[in-house]
């Protein structure tokens, strides 16, 4: 039945224009199965519940097994039994997280403290040398083959480098890999600017960008097309553990309906799943999701890897839209149009080139992994803060470029188009190589965008109608140039047409073509690491690093003095210290171990005083200027009121300590 439905949907992929009623949505469900080894172990009962709901709903699930799960007799026995009974529903896959046992079996040194197991530098191959990556992958695949008698066609890893993916594809025949969604900094890895929502064929040079490698990439979860952009709270996706932080199942229903019912006949697509290590509440929610899909989308198809590859080629130009945000993705560019009230703006613009190399081709991830696609506009990262006069007085007005925000919080950098008639919704039509979007202007005219694989055309405006609104604080060398017959946005240091969007115009019709020289961009990535590879900056920033006392006034014998240290580079990212923090503490006793804290992103140092009094303390952080603080330890006047009233200075210190503690509690 699945094959028949799939054949039916593919038959509809090729007409010039497709109506929404003619396309069937495609859904991929991938769950990650962890064994019992450290590193957020999975729960066998949750795995069994996922097996059961797949059989109940008749929805196929790829169960991606971590290395320790391949050694778990209970997991493998249950999986094989279910697979033998329901071979079309239960689909084994590979989960490429690196555990201590996998590293040991591969003879690769594993150095992760248990608290940091999830960080890119430890948990994925990109954190290791090339020979080590190969050994880890070979060891995993050998065990997978021992268990199943064949190699997986689908692998999962939220941040996996191109060398590893090419090796898996060439050596073991892997045809589909699941990367995580667009995010900034979550779990120590950033993926910003890649193809969004729909499957795509990866570049052989950098799998984060589209190309012709033969490997299909799918992105984890359904992203909220409006609110996930720039969000750092991990709240706006279809993952139960994400949306469950702030809303309920109705949000998932809305998100799924958006993903599967796209405008203009664009076939719906969704990726779902849940790790078996997630708590019971989220497992119940995940089962509820699958039952809802079975009930509301009985004609959905569940493509295998071969059909996912077909899907990635069926539409070179895709649109993913919802709540006024329209994402257009092609092999040459990605952009985000935002319709908000009467305004129309381009808030994100990425340029693609299949010859750009992975930044971790010959280097390991240190601390945090960064995949940042070439951009001319990134309103999520470069913005001005909103707020009243009070916040404008005490908050910096421009981001430091190392964190993102969404439009609810900031004024993004963007390209402004003529205002629209907000009483009329934009119109979208799709074809295999074209997406058309049009809207009515406030002056009763019409503006039409025609998006093709290599360029896009704007009809109904002239260059003078476009305005680049710069909220970068001058920190990005982007230049707007326009006259009566042309318009361009250029990354100036790269040179003319090396890194730019160029528009040629005639009679209110402008044809825009992205220009990107791969070698030139790689030079820019090295020259401007702050923009494209922040983790490669290994300096210390005196202004960006945080060194501060938790409280300077304390009550003796109740609370120790605490110094908080967060060393950062000039990109605002945490950095490892080459040597431990040192102190000149005088009579204060250090209660913490600087050597044990050296690798922590945030370091807390506690000190005890021998008696009430004032105690200076000097702190020396490698690469930063020394700092000196004075801690005041007041006597506990609550138990010694007579003494305090006879010593006004001590009474004052006690009152100050009480008020400081109360103020800190209010702030938290």
XYZ file of C-alpha atoms in Angstrom:
668
model
C 0.000 0.000 0.000
C 2.853 2.386 0.897
C 4.566 1.796 -2.435
C 1.328 2.397 -4.301
C 0.728 5.648 -2.464
C 4.320 6.720 -3.063
C 4.038 6.011 -6.746
C 0.885 8.072 -6.787
C 2.485 11.092 -5.133
C 5.542 10.968 -7.388
C 3.282 10.896 -10.402
C 1.975 14.267 -9.279
C 5.398 15.851 -8.802
C 5.931 16.736 -12.451
C 2.929 18.771 -13.711
C 3.634 22.438 -14.274
C 1.396 23.593 -11.405
C 0.114 21.424 -8.596
C -2.992 22.089 -6.556
C -3.015 21.390 -2.825
C -5.669 18.709 -3.119
C -3.513 16.726 -5.548
C -0.458 16.185 -3.327
C -0.034 13.780 -0.459
C 2.154 14.723 2.494
C 5.289 12.724 3.222
C 6.279 11.986 6.834
C 9.495 10.539 8.234
C 9.596 9.363 11.849
C 13.050 8.791 13.344
C 13.573 7.944 17.006
C 16.947 7.753 18.683
C 17.606 4.720 20.876
C 20.234 5.022 23.583
C 21.457 2.086 25.641
C 22.385 2.104 29.308
C 25.849 3.646 29.052
C 26.384 6.980 30.857
C 25.613 9.860 28.478
C 21.865 10.214 29.052
C 20.949 6.502 28.974
C 17.742 5.406 27.315
C 14.805 3.692 28.988
C 13.953 0.238 27.643
C 10.281 0.575 28.580
C 10.048 3.770 26.530
C 11.591 1.970 23.566
C 8.985 -0.767 23.864
C 6.211 1.826 24.001
C 7.459 3.369 20.767
C 7.532 -0.064 19.126
C 3.961 -0.633 20.268
C 2.611 2.706 19.025
C 4.191 2.113 15.615
C 2.326 -1.171 15.360
C -0.883 0.346 16.697
C -0.929 3.292 14.279
C 0.731 1.473 11.355
C 3.214 4.351 11.120
C 6.767 3.256 10.222
C 9.529 4.400 12.581
C 13.266 4.410 11.977
C 14.905 3.346 15.232
C 18.421 4.801 15.169
C 20.564 2.787 17.574
C 23.499 4.176 19.486
C 26.554 1.921 19.899
C 25.593 0.892 23.435
C 22.084 0.019 22.219
C 23.618 -2.399 19.686
C 25.055 -4.280 22.668
C 21.814 -4.262 24.669
C 20.275 -7.736 24.461
C 16.812 -6.572 25.514
C 16.696 -3.805 22.913
C 17.954 -5.989 20.061
C 15.679 -8.928 20.964
C 12.566 -6.700 21.053
C 13.552 -4.867 17.870
C 14.124 -8.068 15.917
C 10.846 -9.598 17.103
C 8.903 -6.497 16.071
C 10.761 -6.268 12.773
C 10.032 -9.916 11.932
C 6.327 -9.345 12.565
C 6.094 -5.874 10.995
C 8.965 -5.547 8.492
C 7.395 -2.508 6.815
C 6.985 -0.626 10.088
C 10.144 -1.249 12.115
C 13.206 0.149 10.380
C 16.648 -0.036 12.068
C 19.062 2.871 11.554
C 22.312 4.195 13.043
C 22.750 6.839 15.740
C 26.323 8.158 15.576
C 26.792 9.490 19.098
C 30.194 8.476 20.465
C 30.178 6.746 23.844
C 33.133 5.649 25.990
C 32.670 2.023 24.923
C 32.698 2.913 21.215
C 35.863 4.984 21.612
C 37.519 2.197 23.618
C 36.616 -0.454 21.036
C 37.983 1.814 18.272
C 41.202 2.490 20.236
C 40.422 6.210 20.300
C 41.095 8.281 23.414
C 37.853 9.458 25.044
C 38.360 12.445 27.347
C 34.847 13.768 27.997
C 33.901 14.496 31.607
C 30.514 12.869 32.146
C 28.857 16.264 32.581
C 30.111 17.307 29.111
C 29.420 14.098 27.180
C 26.978 15.872 24.827
C 29.423 18.493 23.545
C 30.369 18.351 19.885
C 34.051 17.913 20.590
C 33.324 14.600 22.366
C 30.056 13.183 21.065
C 30.468 13.429 17.263
C 33.279 12.499 14.863
C 34.040 16.148 14.051
C 35.727 16.436 17.430
C 38.381 13.879 16.457
C 41.227 13.625 13.950
C 40.406 12.133 10.537
C 42.019 8.761 11.288
C 40.063 8.610 14.544
C 36.796 9.467 12.779
C 37.372 6.582 10.384
C 38.169 4.177 13.220
C 35.054 5.190 15.160
C 32.785 4.790 12.126
C 34.337 1.453 11.120
C 33.915 0.125 14.653
C 30.289 1.212 14.812
C 29.451 -0.230 11.399
C 31.146 -3.533 12.169
C 28.939 -3.982 15.232
C 25.816 -2.917 13.327
C 26.593 -5.486 10.635
C 27.155 -8.168 13.279
C 23.716 -7.489 14.745
C 21.686 -7.120 11.530
C 23.749 -8.696 8.757
C 23.704 -5.505 6.651
C 24.655 -1.835 6.938
C 22.158 0.970 7.627
C 20.889 3.162 4.824
C 19.922 5.960 7.224
C 22.110 7.532 9.898
C 21.455 10.165 12.553
C 23.796 12.673 14.181
C 22.901 16.224 15.029
C 26.268 17.663 13.970
C 28.266 15.337 11.714
C 31.102 16.533 9.489
C 31.322 16.058 5.725
C 34.363 13.777 5.801
C 32.422 11.325 7.975
C 29.258 11.541 5.874
C 31.148 11.007 2.614
C 32.938 8.038 4.151
C 29.658 6.513 5.345
C 28.118 7.018 1.909
C 31.107 5.686 -0.067
C 32.170 2.810 2.180
C 28.891 1.624 3.673
C 26.208 2.820 1.261
C 24.450 5.235 3.610
C 22.031 7.253 1.488
C 20.195 9.470 4.023
C 21.463 11.352 7.052
C 19.468 13.341 9.601
C 21.045 16.575 10.877
C 19.447 18.697 13.549
C 17.297 21.736 12.823
C 18.404 25.351 12.529
C 19.712 26.405 15.930
C 22.282 28.619 17.589
C 24.440 27.123 20.308
C 22.090 24.464 21.663
C 24.146 21.573 23.093
C 27.322 23.341 21.858
C 26.607 23.245 18.127
C 25.229 25.807 15.707
C 23.619 25.143 12.324
C 22.660 28.437 10.721
C 21.587 29.003 7.131
C 21.298 25.541 5.597
C 18.386 24.326 3.445
C 15.297 24.331 5.611
C 12.506 21.801 6.152
C 12.655 19.756 2.934
C 15.135 16.983 1.987
C 18.087 18.062 -0.117
C 21.047 16.430 -1.825
C 24.226 17.412 0.001
C 27.388 18.924 -1.426
C 30.372 16.604 -1.357
C 32.528 19.478 -0.094
C 30.224 20.609 2.705
C 27.137 18.538 3.445
C 25.460 21.497 5.154
C 24.963 23.041 1.704
C 23.183 21.584 -1.350
C 25.175 19.820 -4.048
C 25.573 16.533 -5.915
C 27.098 14.018 -3.494
C 24.401 11.371 -3.772
C 23.668 11.716 -0.024
C 20.253 13.056 1.018
C 19.987 15.238 4.125
C 16.837 15.580 6.204
C 16.536 18.032 9.100
C 15.263 16.986 12.509
C 11.765 18.015 13.598
C 9.234 20.549 12.260
C 10.355 24.118 12.824
C 7.895 26.889 13.509
C 8.397 28.950 10.322
C 7.984 32.224 12.225
C 9.071 31.784 15.827
C 11.942 29.314 15.576
C 13.974 31.844 13.607
C 16.440 33.303 16.096
C 14.904 31.557 19.088
C 17.403 30.317 21.673
C 14.924 28.719 24.070
C 14.363 25.539 21.997
C 10.615 26.047 22.304
C 9.232 26.289 18.786
C 9.458 22.874 17.125
C 7.360 19.724 16.961
C 9.545 17.991 19.580
C 7.438 17.344 22.724
C 10.385 18.374 24.891
C 10.545 21.700 23.010
C 6.970 22.935 22.745
C 6.071 21.258 26.039
C 7.989 24.041 27.798
C 5.395 26.678 26.970
C 2.275 25.236 25.348
C 0.219 22.108 24.716
C -0.779 19.595 22.047
C -2.822 22.185 20.131
C 0.465 23.848 19.178
C 1.725 20.607 17.678
C -1.497 20.193 15.728
C -1.136 23.676 14.294
C 2.528 23.121 13.441
C 1.880 19.773 11.766
C -1.057 21.122 9.774
C 1.164 23.974 8.585
C 3.957 21.610 7.534
C 1.684 19.188 5.694
C -0.616 21.730 4.036
C 1.681 24.156 2.297
C 0.430 26.931 -0.018
C 0.269 26.713 -3.782
C 0.297 22.929 -3.917
C 3.790 22.493 -2.463
C 3.771 18.887 -1.155
C 3.739 18.732 2.628
C 6.682 17.192 4.446
C 7.523 16.547 8.097
C 10.189 14.853 10.184
C 9.233 13.701 13.672
C 10.771 11.540 16.374
C 11.822 11.331 20.003
C 14.826 10.017 21.902
C 14.090 7.060 24.190
C 15.920 8.883 26.975
C 13.241 11.578 27.162
C 10.933 11.507 30.235
C 7.607 9.686 30.420
C 5.528 12.834 29.845
C 7.148 13.389 26.456
C 6.867 9.725 25.497
C 3.120 9.943 26.105
C 2.953 13.131 24.030
C 4.891 11.483 21.186
C 2.448 8.583 21.092
C -0.380 11.119 21.005
C 1.291 12.753 17.985
C 1.403 9.506 16.023
C -2.220 8.679 16.821
C -3.239 12.141 15.638
C -1.357 11.653 12.364
C -2.943 8.254 11.792
C -6.371 9.771 12.343
C -6.037 13.073 10.477
C -3.646 12.130 7.652
C -4.571 8.580 6.663
C -3.223 9.105 3.130
C 0.216 10.268 4.206
C 3.178 8.412 2.757
C 6.252 7.264 4.710
C 9.130 7.233 2.227
C 12.115 4.920 2.464
C 15.636 6.294 1.753
C 15.356 5.766 -2.002
C 12.109 7.719 -2.138
C 13.535 10.443 0.087
C 16.231 10.877 -2.531
C 13.529 11.188 -5.185
C 11.733 13.791 -3.089
C 14.924 15.841 -2.739
C 15.144 16.145 -6.535
C 11.478 16.655 -7.365
C 11.368 20.311 -6.394
C 14.578 22.337 -6.899
C 12.672 25.342 -5.538
C 10.677 24.886 -2.332
C 8.502 27.116 -0.184
C 7.882 26.522 3.505
C 5.394 29.030 4.903
C 3.378 29.832 7.988
C 2.241 32.805 10.116
C 3.464 35.318 7.547
C 6.958 33.847 7.122
C 7.872 32.411 3.697
C 11.069 30.383 3.335
C 12.360 29.859 -0.205
C 15.171 27.350 -0.767
C 16.998 26.578 -4.014
C 20.415 25.073 -4.863
C 21.845 28.628 -5.101
C 20.224 30.563 -2.268
C 17.865 30.559 0.685
C 15.761 33.493 1.811
C 13.047 34.403 4.294
C 10.276 36.855 3.453
C 8.266 38.203 6.357
C 4.768 39.682 5.996
C 3.861 41.492 9.218
C 0.869 43.807 9.338
C 1.446 46.135 6.354
C 5.217 45.581 6.045
C 7.089 43.210 3.729
C 10.729 42.483 4.481
C 13.540 40.127 3.559
C 15.087 39.176 6.914
C 17.450 36.398 5.864
C 19.449 35.764 2.692
C 22.021 32.971 2.267
C 24.141 32.228 -0.790
C 25.157 28.664 -1.672
C 28.032 27.198 -3.664
C 28.746 23.469 -3.867
C 32.524 23.985 -3.830
C 32.702 25.617 -0.374
C 34.521 23.231 1.952
C 33.481 22.084 5.417
C 35.382 24.125 8.047
C 36.151 20.824 9.819
C 37.547 19.090 6.750
C 41.071 19.143 8.204
C 40.373 20.420 11.710
C 38.608 19.172 14.806
C 35.809 20.952 16.617
C 37.140 22.713 19.690
C 34.515 23.459 22.350
C 31.641 24.311 19.988
C 30.755 23.367 16.412
C 29.693 26.046 13.915
C 28.098 25.587 10.524
C 27.229 29.104 9.299
C 26.232 29.405 5.654
C 27.329 32.532 3.727
C 24.894 35.343 4.450
C 24.104 38.819 3.230
C 21.172 39.204 5.625
C 20.744 37.499 8.989
C 18.176 39.369 11.021
C 18.240 36.753 13.769
C 21.859 37.543 14.620
C 22.283 41.182 13.673
C 19.676 43.431 15.201
C 18.835 46.328 17.479
C 17.124 45.642 20.781
C 13.586 46.799 21.288
C 12.559 48.355 24.564
C 11.646 51.493 26.459
C 14.030 54.272 27.433
C 15.060 52.378 30.563
C 16.185 49.281 28.651
C 17.825 51.420 25.961
C 19.808 53.175 28.694
C 21.072 50.011 30.366
C 21.125 47.446 27.545
C 23.516 47.390 24.565
C 21.659 48.383 21.427
C 23.478 45.986 19.132
C 24.053 42.290 19.530
C 27.534 40.957 19.933
C 26.818 38.573 17.067
C 27.184 35.465 19.180
C 23.544 34.973 20.076
C 20.302 35.202 18.153
C 16.824 36.597 18.806
C 13.478 36.569 17.054
C 11.353 39.475 15.838
C 9.311 39.554 19.037
C 12.381 40.838 20.892
C 14.426 42.862 18.404
C 14.500 45.065 15.325
C 16.309 42.897 12.764
C 18.498 43.973 9.884
C 16.399 43.542 6.732
C 15.632 44.586 3.186
C 12.349 46.515 3.023
C 9.853 46.250 0.162
C 6.859 48.510 -0.569
C 4.101 48.244 2.028
C 1.223 45.902 1.350
C -2.537 45.929 1.660
C -2.826 43.886 4.875
C -6.450 42.988 4.148
C -5.297 40.622 1.389
C -3.104 37.562 1.879
C -0.138 36.856 -0.417
C -0.774 34.378 -3.225
C 1.542 31.442 -3.880
C 1.765 29.042 -6.815
C 4.354 26.315 -7.312
C 5.839 24.295 -10.143
C 8.805 21.939 -10.279
C 11.314 24.750 -10.969
C 9.384 27.835 -9.881
C 7.660 29.345 -6.860
C 5.656 32.506 -7.437
C 4.544 34.801 -4.617
C 2.558 37.994 -5.147
C 0.968 40.622 -2.935
C -1.140 43.749 -3.318
C 0.579 46.976 -2.339
C -1.034 49.692 -0.262
C -1.279 51.729 -3.461
C -3.354 49.000 -5.168
C -0.490 47.794 -7.305
C 0.872 44.251 -7.356
C 4.386 43.009 -6.671
C 5.348 39.524 -7.795
C 8.346 37.417 -6.787
C 9.353 34.619 -9.155
C 11.879 32.265 -7.555
C 13.969 30.074 -9.889
C 16.860 27.718 -9.004
C 19.613 30.194 -9.968
C 17.933 33.602 -9.589
C 14.706 35.411 -8.743
C 12.702 38.100 -10.519
C 10.730 40.954 -8.956
C 7.939 42.487 -10.998
C 6.167 45.744 -10.179
C 8.924 47.777 -8.528
C 12.080 49.745 -9.242
C 15.396 49.798 -7.323
C 14.377 52.986 -5.507
C 11.573 51.002 -3.810
C 14.087 48.813 -1.955
C 15.664 49.931 1.323
C 18.405 48.166 3.286
C 17.717 48.713 7.000
C 21.012 48.206 8.793
C 20.890 47.291 12.486
C 24.345 45.699 12.548
C 26.008 48.647 14.230
C 28.495 48.746 11.370
C 29.974 45.408 12.357
C 29.363 43.698 8.997
C 30.884 45.078 5.781
C 27.658 44.890 3.744
C 27.077 47.708 1.256
C 23.882 48.648 -0.582
C 24.277 50.160 -4.065
C 21.434 51.231 -6.325
C 20.579 53.424 -9.281
C 17.723 53.540 -11.783
C 18.733 50.274 -13.452
C 20.469 48.192 -10.799
C 20.505 47.169 -7.168
C 23.075 45.191 -5.176
C 23.981 44.038 -1.686
C 27.666 43.194 -1.469
C 30.093 41.840 1.097
C 32.609 44.557 0.323
C 35.991 42.987 1.255
C 35.316 40.057 -1.090
C 35.343 42.299 -4.164
C 32.771 42.916 -6.873
C 30.610 39.879 -7.689
C 32.632 37.609 -5.409
C 30.032 37.681 -2.658
C 26.934 39.669 -3.585
C 23.334 39.798 -4.716
C 23.161 41.715 -7.975
C 19.963 42.998 -9.570
C 19.522 44.303 -13.124
C 16.308 46.271 -13.739
C 14.233 47.400 -16.706
C 10.731 48.927 -16.669
C 9.875 47.881 -13.085
C 11.201 44.352 -13.526
C 14.382 43.383 -11.666
C 16.304 40.126 -12.102
C 18.431 39.239 -9.062
C 21.326 36.803 -9.263
C 23.422 35.603 -6.312
C 27.187 35.682 -6.859
C 29.520 33.692 -4.634
C 33.091 32.636 -5.274
C 33.831 29.556 -3.125
C 37.538 30.243 -2.658
C 36.907 33.891 -1.872
C 34.319 32.956 0.761
C 36.764 30.589 2.428
C 39.237 33.467 2.598
C 36.506 35.617 4.163
C 35.751 32.850 6.670
C 39.386 32.978 7.760
C 39.586 36.773 7.693
C 36.273 37.266 9.523
C 35.981 34.304 11.914
C 33.719 36.401 14.107
C 31.082 36.190 11.370
C 31.497 32.656 10.038
C 33.494 30.499 12.486
C 33.434 32.089 15.960
C 34.857 29.050 17.736
C 38.170 29.442 15.878
C 38.947 32.628 17.813
C 41.276 31.669 20.662
C 41.856 35.019 22.337
C 40.409 36.401 25.554
C 38.185 39.440 25.562
C 38.467 41.665 28.636
C 35.152 43.341 27.877
C 33.259 40.182 26.918
C 34.545 37.861 29.645
C 32.553 37.839 32.865
C 34.349 37.964 36.205
C 32.206 39.098 39.088
C 31.365 38.412 42.742
C 28.007 36.842 43.400
C 27.708 39.097 46.483
C 30.226 41.433 48.077
C 28.401 41.784 51.410
C 27.785 38.556 53.276
C 26.934 37.305 56.747
C 29.828 35.508 58.410
C 29.324 31.739 58.945
C 26.199 31.704 56.753
C 27.363 32.238 53.159
C 30.793 31.855 51.547
C 32.113 34.493 49.168
C 31.764 33.460 45.537
C 33.552 34.602 42.383
C 31.994 33.697 39.007
C 34.331 33.390 36.008
C 33.111 32.968 32.402
C 36.070 33.441 30.025
C 35.046 34.425 26.477
C 36.736 35.276 23.220
C 36.022 38.388 21.168
C 33.119 36.577 19.507
C 31.500 36.190 22.907
C 31.989 32.424 23.022
C 33.247 30.484 26.048
C 36.865 29.349 25.716
C 38.980 26.810 27.548
C 41.697 28.112 29.815
C 45.248 26.865 29.198
C 46.019 27.035 32.931
C 43.802 27.249 36.037
C 42.586 30.515 37.534
C 44.883 31.828 40.288
C 44.162 33.919 43.376
C 45.882 36.075 45.942
C 43.359 35.481 48.713
C 45.180 36.645 51.825
C 43.309 35.339 54.885
C 40.440 33.917 52.838
C 40.374 30.136 52.416
C 39.690 28.808 48.897
C 37.005 26.089 49.048
C 37.023 25.193 45.314
C 39.544 23.363 43.131
C 40.714 25.580 40.228
C 42.253 22.612 38.409
C 38.988 20.658 38.498
C 37.085 23.724 37.242
C 39.554 24.643 34.481
C 37.528 23.048 31.639
C 34.161 24.443 32.814
C 32.556 27.178 30.726
C 31.295 28.772 33.952
C 33.550 28.494 36.990
C 32.464 29.135 40.582
C 35.060 29.777 43.276
C 33.983 29.897 46.928
C 35.962 31.402 49.838
C 35.532 31.300 53.606
C 36.619 34.042 56.020
C 38.200 33.348 59.436
C 36.151 36.082 61.148
C 33.891 39.061 60.374
C 35.741 41.805 58.518
C 36.844 43.145 55.140
C 38.976 40.946 52.887
C 40.547 41.913 49.545
C 40.940 39.209 46.893
C 42.887 39.350 43.631
C 41.921 37.021 40.757
C 44.127 36.221 37.771
C 42.500 34.603 34.736
C 44.911 33.510 31.962
C 44.849 35.998 29.101
C 42.945 38.669 31.056
C 43.920 41.567 33.280
C 43.911 40.847 37.033
C 40.861 41.968 38.989
C 40.539 42.826 42.676
C 37.388 42.625 44.794
C 36.730 43.305 48.472
C 34.359 41.073 50.402
C 32.659 42.312 53.574
C 31.697 39.621 56.080
C 29.291 41.056 58.649
C 28.633 39.461 62.057
C 25.319 37.671 62.402
C 23.478 40.440 64.192
C 20.357 38.336 64.475
C 22.082 36.351 67.208
C 24.200 39.210 68.576
C 22.068 42.358 68.511
C 23.709 43.952 71.541
C 27.180 43.746 70.046
C 25.988 45.072 66.673
C 24.200 48.084 68.180
C 27.345 49.000 69.990
C 29.351 48.816 66.745
C 27.468 50.862 64.081
C 29.831 49.866 61.262
C 29.146 46.186 61.845
C 25.422 46.876 62.036
C 25.611 48.743 58.733
C 27.498 45.819 57.170
C 24.860 43.390 58.418
C 21.975 45.450 57.001
C 23.832 45.774 53.693
C 24.356 42.004 53.543
C 20.678 41.291 54.258
C 19.518 43.782 51.624
C 21.994 42.433 49.046
C 20.746 38.898 49.608
C 17.106 39.984 49.288
C 17.855 41.940 46.110
C 19.611 38.941 44.586
C 16.591 36.750 45.384
C 14.263 39.271 43.734
C 16.423 39.353 40.587
C 16.317 35.563 40.316
